[in-house]
Coordinates of C-alpha atoms in Angstrom, one line a residue:
Chain A
M48 CA -32.1 1.7 18.7
A49 CA -29.2 3.6 20.2
R50 CA -26.0 2.2 17.9
V51 CA -22.9 1.7 19.5
D52 CA -20.2 4.2 18.3
Y53 CA -16.7 4.7 19.2
P54 CA -16.2 6.9 22.1
G55 CA -16.3 10.8 20.8
V56 CA -12.4 11.2 21.8
V57 CA -11.8 8.2 19.2
G58 CA -14.1 9.8 16.9
E59 CA -12.4 13.6 17.1
L60 CA -9.1 11.5 16.4
I61 CA -10.2 9.9 13.1
G62 CA -12.0 13.3 12.1
E63 CA -8.7 15.0 12.3
L64 CA -6.5 11.9 10.6
K65 CA -9.6 12.1 7.9
R66 CA -8.6 15.7 6.9
L67 CA -4.7 14.8 6.1
P68 CA -4.1 14.5 2.2
G69 CA -4.6 11.3 0.6
V70 CA -6.4 9.3 4.0
G71 CA -10.2 8.8 3.2
P72 CA -12.5 7.6 6.0
R73 CA -11.7 4.1 5.9
S74 CA -8.0 4.8 6.1
A75 CA -8.7 7.3 8.9
E76 CA -10.5 4.9 11.1
R77 CA -7.8 2.2 10.6
I78 CA -4.9 4.1 11.2
A79 CA -6.6 5.8 14.6
I80 CA -7.6 1.9 15.9
W81 CA -3.9 1.0 14.7
L82 CA -2.4 4.2 17.0
L83 CA -4.3 2.9 19.8
Q84 CA -4.2 -0.8 19.6
N85 CA -1.0 -1.5 18.1
E86 CA 1.9 -2.3 20.7
R87 CA 4.4 -1.2 18.1
A88 CA 2.3 2.3 18.0
N89 CA 3.5 5.4 19.4
P90 CA 0.5 8.1 19.1
L91 CA 2.2 9.9 22.0
E92 CA 5.4 10.4 20.1
L93 CA 3.6 11.0 16.9
A94 CA 1.6 13.9 18.9
A95 CA 5.0 15.5 20.4
A96 CA 6.6 15.4 16.9
L97 CA 3.7 17.3 15.4
H98 CA 3.7 19.5 18.2
T99 CA 7.3 20.2 18.0
A100 CA 7.4 20.9 14.4
K101 CA 4.7 23.1 14.1
T102 CA 6.0 25.4 16.8
E103 CA 9.4 25.1 15.6
V104 CA 9.7 25.1 12.0
R105 CA 9.2 28.9 10.3
S106 CA 10.0 30.4 7.1
C107 CA 13.3 31.6 6.3
P108 CA 13.1 35.2 6.1
L109 CA 15.9 35.4 2.9
C110 CA 15.6 32.1 1.0
G111 CA 11.7 31.0 1.9
F112 CA 13.0 27.6 2.8
F113 CA 12.0 25.8 6.3
A114 CA 14.1 27.5 9.0
T115 CA 14.2 26.9 13.2
S116 CA 15.6 29.5 15.2
T117 CA 18.7 27.6 14.7
G118 CA 18.7 29.2 11.3
C119 CA 18.2 28.0 7.3
S120 CA 20.3 25.1 6.1
V121 CA 20.9 26.6 3.1
C122 CA 21.4 30.1 3.8
D123 CA 23.6 29.2 6.6
D124 CA 25.7 27.3 4.5
T125 CA 29.0 29.2 3.5
R126 CA 30.4 26.8 0.6
R127 CA 27.4 27.5 -1.7
D128 CA 27.8 29.0 -5.0
D129 CA 26.4 32.7 -4.4
A130 CA 26.4 33.5 -8.2
R131 CA 23.5 31.1 -8.7
L132 CA 20.0 31.5 -7.4
C133 CA 17.4 28.7 -8.2
V134 CA 14.0 29.9 -8.0
V135 CA 11.5 26.9 -6.9
E136 CA 7.7 27.4 -6.1
Q137 CA 7.8 25.8 -2.5
P138 CA 10.0 25.0 -0.2
A139 CA 9.7 21.1 -0.5
E140 CA 11.1 21.4 -4.2
V141 CA 14.0 22.2 -3.1
L142 CA 14.9 18.5 -1.6
P143 CA 14.4 16.8 -4.7
I144 CA 16.8 19.4 -6.6
E145 CA 19.3 18.6 -4.0
R146 CA 18.9 15.0 -4.1
S147 CA 19.8 15.0 -7.6
G148 CA 22.8 16.7 -6.8
A149 CA 22.5 19.1 -9.8
F150 CA 22.7 22.2 -8.4
N151 CA 25.2 24.0 -5.3
G152 CA 23.9 27.5 -5.5
R153 CA 21.1 29.2 -3.3
Y154 CA 17.6 28.7 -3.6
H155 CA 14.6 31.2 -3.4
C156 CA 11.1 30.1 -2.6
L157 CA 8.5 31.9 -4.3
G158 CA 5.8 30.5 -2.0
G159 CA 3.5 29.3 -4.8
K160 CA 3.1 30.1 -8.4
L161 CA 1.2 33.0 -10.6
S162 CA -2.7 31.7 -10.8
P163 CA -5.3 34.0 -11.4
L164 CA -8.0 31.5 -11.3
D165 CA -7.0 30.8 -7.8
N166 CA -6.3 34.5 -7.3
V167 CA -2.6 34.2 -6.5
T168 CA -1.3 37.4 -7.8
P169 CA 2.7 38.6 -8.0
E170 CA 1.8 40.4 -4.4
D171 CA 0.9 36.7 -2.6
L172 CA 4.7 35.8 -4.1
R173 CA 8.3 36.3 -2.4
I174 CA 8.7 38.4 -5.7
G175 CA 9.5 41.7 -4.4
E176 CA 11.8 39.8 -1.8
L177 CA 13.5 37.7 -5.3
V178 CA 14.3 41.0 -6.8
R179 CA 15.9 42.7 -3.7
R180 CA 18.2 40.0 -3.3
V181 CA 19.0 40.2 -7.1
S182 CA 19.8 43.9 -6.7
A183 CA 21.9 43.7 -3.5
S184 CA 23.9 41.0 -4.9
A185 CA 27.7 42.3 -5.7
E186 CA 28.2 40.5 -8.3
P187 CA 26.1 39.3 -11.4
V188 CA 23.9 36.5 -10.7
E189 CA 22.4 33.5 -12.8
V190 CA 18.5 33.1 -11.7
V191 CA 17.9 29.4 -13.0
L192 CA 13.5 29.5 -13.1
A193 CA 13.0 25.6 -11.6
V194 CA 9.1 26.4 -12.0
G195 CA 6.8 23.8 -13.3
A196 CA 6.1 23.1 -16.8
D197 CA 2.7 23.4 -16.8
V198 CA 0.2 26.9 -17.2
E199 CA 0.8 28.2 -14.3
G200 CA 4.6 28.0 -14.1
E201 CA 5.1 29.3 -17.5
A202 CA 3.1 32.4 -16.8
T203 CA 5.3 32.8 -13.6
A204 CA 8.6 32.1 -15.1
S205 CA 7.4 34.6 -18.0
Y206 CA 6.4 37.3 -15.5
L207 CA 10.0 36.9 -13.2
A208 CA 11.8 37.1 -16.7
D209 CA 10.0 40.4 -17.2
V210 CA 10.6 41.9 -13.8
L211 CA 14.6 40.8 -13.4
R212 CA 14.9 42.1 -17.4
G213 CA 17.4 44.7 -16.7
K214 CA 18.2 43.9 -13.4
N215 CA 21.9 42.6 -12.7
C216 CA 21.2 39.2 -13.6
Q217 CA 21.2 36.3 -16.1
V218 CA 18.2 34.5 -16.3
T219 CA 17.6 30.9 -17.1
R220 CA 15.0 28.3 -17.1
L221 CA 15.3 24.3 -17.0
A222 CA 15.1 22.4 -20.4
Q223 CA 11.9 20.7 -20.9
G224 CA 12.4 17.6 -23.1
L225 CA 11.8 13.8 -22.8
P226 CA 12.2 12.5 -18.9
A227 CA 15.1 10.2 -18.3
G228 CA 13.8 6.4 -18.5
G229 CA 10.8 7.7 -20.7
G230 CA 10.5 6.0 -24.3
L231 CA 8.8 8.0 -27.0
E232 CA 5.8 6.0 -26.9
F233 CA 4.9 7.4 -23.4
A234 CA 5.6 11.4 -24.3
D235 CA 2.8 13.7 -24.9
D236 CA 3.0 16.1 -28.1
L237 CA 3.9 19.1 -26.3
T238 CA 6.8 17.1 -24.7
L239 CA 7.8 15.8 -28.0
T240 CA 7.6 19.4 -29.4
R241 CA 9.8 20.8 -26.5
A242 CA 12.3 18.3 -26.9
F243 CA 12.6 19.0 -30.6
E244 CA 12.8 22.5 -30.4
G245 CA 15.9 21.9 -27.6
R246 CA 17.7 19.1 -29.5
K247 CA 21.1 19.8 -29.2
N248 CA 24.1 18.4 -31.1
F249 CA 25.3 14.8 -30.3
Chain B
M6 CA 28.9 18.7 -0.9
A7 CA 26.9 19.3 1.9
R8 CA 22.9 18.2 1.1
V9 CA 20.4 20.3 2.5
D10 CA 17.4 18.4 4.1
Y11 CA 14.7 19.0 5.8
P12 CA 15.0 20.4 9.4
G13 CA 15.5 17.5 12.3
V14 CA 12.2 18.3 14.0
V15 CA 10.6 17.9 10.2
G16 CA 12.5 14.8 10.1
E17 CA 11.3 13.2 13.3
L18 CA 7.6 14.0 12.3
I19 CA 8.0 12.5 8.8
G20 CA 9.5 9.3 10.5
E21 CA 6.4 9.3 12.9
L22 CA 3.8 9.4 9.8
K23 CA 6.1 7.0 8.0
R24 CA 5.3 4.0 11.1
L25 CA 1.5 4.4 10.0
P26 CA -0.3 1.5 8.4
G27 CA -0.5 2.3 4.7
V28 CA 1.8 5.3 4.8
G29 CA 4.9 5.2 3.0
P30 CA 7.7 7.4 2.7
R31 CA 6.5 9.7 0.2
S32 CA 2.6 9.9 1.4
A33 CA 4.7 10.5 5.1
E34 CA 6.3 13.4 3.5
R35 CA 3.6 14.7 1.4
I36 CA 1.3 14.7 4.6
A37 CA 4.0 16.4 7.0
I38 CA 4.6 19.2 4.4
W39 CA 0.9 19.8 4.5
L40 CA 0.6 19.8 8.2
L41 CA 3.0 22.3 8.4
Q42 CA 2.4 24.6 5.3
N43 CA -1.6 24.1 4.2
E44 CA -3.6 26.9 6.2
R45 CA -6.7 23.9 6.4
A46 CA -3.8 22.0 8.3
N47 CA -4.2 21.8 12.1
P48 CA -1.2 19.9 13.1
L49 CA -1.8 20.7 16.9
E50 CA -5.5 19.8 17.0
L51 CA -4.4 16.6 15.5
A52 CA -1.5 16.4 18.5
A53 CA -4.2 17.1 20.8
A54 CA -6.8 14.6 19.6
L55 CA -4.0 11.9 19.4
H56 CA -3.1 12.9 23.0
T57 CA -6.8 12.7 24.3
A58 CA -7.8 9.7 22.9
K59 CA -4.3 7.6 24.1
T60 CA -4.7 8.7 27.4
E61 CA -8.5 8.4 27.6
V62 CA -9.6 5.3 25.8
R63 CA -9.1 1.9 27.6
S64 CA -10.8 -1.4 27.0
C65 CA -13.9 -2.0 29.1
P66 CA -12.8 -5.0 31.3
L67 CA -16.1 -6.6 30.6
C68 CA -16.7 -6.7 27.0
G69 CA -13.1 -5.7 25.5
F70 CA -14.9 -2.6 23.5
F71 CA -13.5 0.9 23.6
A72 CA -14.3 2.6 26.9
T73 CA -13.4 6.2 28.5
S74 CA -13.7 6.8 32.0
T75 CA -17.5 7.5 31.9
G76 CA -17.8 3.6 30.7
C77 CA -18.6 1.4 28.1
S78 CA -21.4 2.5 25.2
V79 CA -22.4 -1.2 25.0
C80 CA -22.3 -2.2 28.6
D81 CA -24.2 0.7 30.0
D82 CA -26.8 0.5 27.7
T83 CA -30.0 -0.9 29.3
R84 CA -32.0 -1.7 26.2
R85 CA -29.8 -4.2 24.7
D86 CA -31.0 -8.0 24.5
D87 CA -28.7 -9.9 27.7
A88 CA -29.6 -13.4 26.4
R89 CA -27.8 -12.8 23.1
L90 CA -23.6 -12.3 23.1
C91 CA -22.0 -11.5 20.3
V92 CA -18.2 -12.7 20.1
V93 CA -16.0 -10.6 17.7
E94 CA -12.2 -11.0 17.5
Q95 CA -11.3 -7.5 17.5
P96 CA -13.4 -4.4 19.2
A97 CA -13.6 -2.5 16.0
E98 CA -15.4 -4.9 14.6
V99 CA -18.3 -4.2 16.7
L100 CA -18.6 -1.1 14.3
P101 CA -20.2 -2.4 11.2
I102 CA -22.3 -5.2 13.1
E103 CA -23.9 -2.0 14.9
R104 CA -24.1 -0.6 11.6
S105 CA -25.6 -3.3 9.9
G106 CA -28.4 -3.1 13.1
A107 CA -28.8 -6.9 12.4
F108 CA -27.6 -7.6 16.1
N109 CA -29.4 -6.0 19.4
G110 CA -27.4 -7.9 22.1
R111 CA -24.2 -7.6 24.1
Y112 CA -21.0 -7.9 22.4
H113 CA -17.4 -9.8 23.9
C114 CA -14.4 -8.8 22.1
L115 CA -11.6 -11.6 22.1
G116 CA -8.9 -9.4 21.5
G117 CA -7.3 -11.5 18.6
K118 CA -7.9 -15.4 16.8
L119 CA -6.0 -18.4 17.7
S120 CA -2.8 -18.5 15.8
P121 CA -0.5 -21.3 16.1
L122 CA 1.9 -19.7 13.6
D123 CA 1.9 -16.0 15.3
N124 CA 1.8 -17.4 19.2
V125 CA -1.3 -16.9 19.8
T126 CA -2.2 -19.1 22.0
P127 CA -6.1 -19.3 24.0
E128 CA -4.1 -17.5 26.9
D129 CA -3.5 -14.4 24.9
L130 CA -7.3 -14.3 24.3
R131 CA -10.1 -12.7 26.7
I132 CA -11.6 -16.6 26.6
G133 CA -11.5 -16.9 30.3
E134 CA -13.4 -13.7 30.7
L135 CA -16.2 -15.2 28.2
V136 CA -16.4 -18.3 30.0
R137 CA -16.9 -16.7 33.5
R138 CA -19.5 -14.4 31.5
V139 CA -21.7 -17.0 30.2
S140 CA -21.3 -19.2 33.6
A141 CA -22.5 -15.9 35.7
S142 CA -25.7 -15.2 33.4
A143 CA -28.8 -16.0 35.4
E144 CA -30.5 -17.1 32.2
P145 CA -29.6 -19.1 29.3
V146 CA -27.4 -17.1 26.7
E147 CA -26.8 -17.4 22.6
V148 CA -23.2 -16.8 22.2
V149 CA -22.9 -15.9 18.6
L150 CA -19.6 -16.6 17.1
A151 CA -18.9 -13.9 15.1
V152 CA -15.5 -14.3 14.3
G153 CA -13.9 -14.5 10.5
A154 CA -13.9 -17.2 7.9
D155 CA -10.2 -17.3 7.8
V156 CA -8.2 -20.6 8.9
E157 CA -7.7 -18.8 12.2
G158 CA -11.3 -18.1 12.7
E159 CA -12.3 -21.3 12.0
A160 CA -10.3 -22.4 14.5
T161 CA -11.1 -20.1 17.4
A162 CA -14.8 -20.9 16.5
S163 CA -14.0 -24.7 17.1
Y164 CA -12.0 -23.9 20.4
L165 CA -14.7 -21.7 21.7
A166 CA -17.4 -24.2 21.3
D167 CA -15.6 -27.2 22.7
V168 CA -14.8 -24.3 25.7
L169 CA -18.5 -23.6 25.9
R170 CA -20.1 -27.4 25.7
G171 CA -22.2 -27.7 28.7
K172 CA -22.2 -24.4 29.8
N173 CA -25.4 -22.3 30.2
C174 CA -25.7 -21.1 26.7
Q175 CA -26.0 -21.9 22.8
V176 CA -23.4 -21.4 20.3
T177 CA -24.2 -20.5 16.9
R178 CA -22.0 -19.2 14.1
L179 CA -22.6 -16.9 11.5
A180 CA -23.9 -18.2 7.9
Q181 CA -21.5 -18.5 5.3
G182 CA -22.6 -18.0 1.6
L183 CA -22.6 -15.7 -1.0
P184 CA -21.8 -12.1 0.0
A185 CA -24.8 -9.6 -1.0
G186 CA -24.6 -8.0 -4.4
G187 CA -22.1 -10.9 -5.2
G188 CA -22.5 -12.7 -8.5
L189 CA -22.0 -16.2 -8.7
E190 CA -19.1 -15.5 -11.4
F191 CA -16.9 -13.8 -8.7
A192 CA -17.6 -16.6 -5.7
D193 CA -14.4 -18.9 -5.2
D194 CA -15.0 -22.5 -4.7
L195 CA -15.3 -22.7 -1.2
T196 CA -17.5 -19.9 -0.6
L197 CA -19.8 -21.7 -3.2
T198 CA -19.2 -25.1 -1.5
R199 CA -20.6 -23.7 2.0
A200 CA -23.6 -21.7 0.2
F201 CA -24.5 -24.9 -1.1
E202 CA -24.2 -26.8 2.1
G203 CA -26.5 -23.9 4.0
R204 CA -29.0 -23.4 1.7
K205 CA -32.5 -22.8 2.3
N206 CA -36.3 -23.6 1.6
F207 CA -37.2 -20.8 -0.4

């Protein structure tokens, strides 16, 4: 018996949606049907937004953040503190730091973290650009390593500290300890160890 | 202090993704960044699939299932039983019935169910088309009401049974009872009542 299925074009749309992170086969089908049937859906506007974003967004050659042909909103901002440079793994990590308001300097996005298991070596990251940036600075720079507290993040931080030693900069690293709002009963051993190591006079 | 944000085109993409069912603000941001950064992402192919599906897919004027300019895969299938017509609420519900293999007749998609609270009246559904289809049939038709077992589904089934009374058809309704694989401890009162009412000789 010949089974009925969606027309091929709908199947292709479901296939593309299924590839998105966090979207499974059933969600993909539900989203596709919603896009084609719901009167509030704008599939053509979504298609146009995808096309525009993909063709217009590039990586800033200096800092690695998202940029367009009109420039990079971090590098073009004249009110930032040139004496501080925050190193993050991914450009998307600039946003939570900006939302916190804790930092007003420049950024440098590595594009990843050192991970021998995934074949990510120093040459794959924007480390050469970072060293050139620090060396080219007229005044001494504080390089804040805002990489993750996982194994690869630690390895990346150690490597960067080695590479930047003797350069015109001071290297610092984000504090590790209890997350805000987190009770002691939810803290793991390593977090507690770091929190004790980093304790301060009160 | 001027806060950094994504370039406007990325913000627009996140805005469109956020409108999809089951996709919240954080998922939308994650999907957008994945689409723009991951080497396995194909945003332009997703855009093309959206565009093609939206412009090519239409509703079959006879049965209401998804159709393209080349026709409707249900109505064009000559091996189906013309004497059975399965009435479903939404075209997407044809697929699970087809996957079950339990039915080999024709379909009629209403486009919704009667719901006075949502201002869905008989005129909003493809009920006139259903009556014309049944009346136009040369042989008597079994109309299988495969609408949901919720309040609106019951109301829709009752209304359809009234409208089709005296026409050249026999109206049946899907059985209600225990779902396959479901133990008695998970069945609610109404399901158990329906299962007792519909009990059969064994």
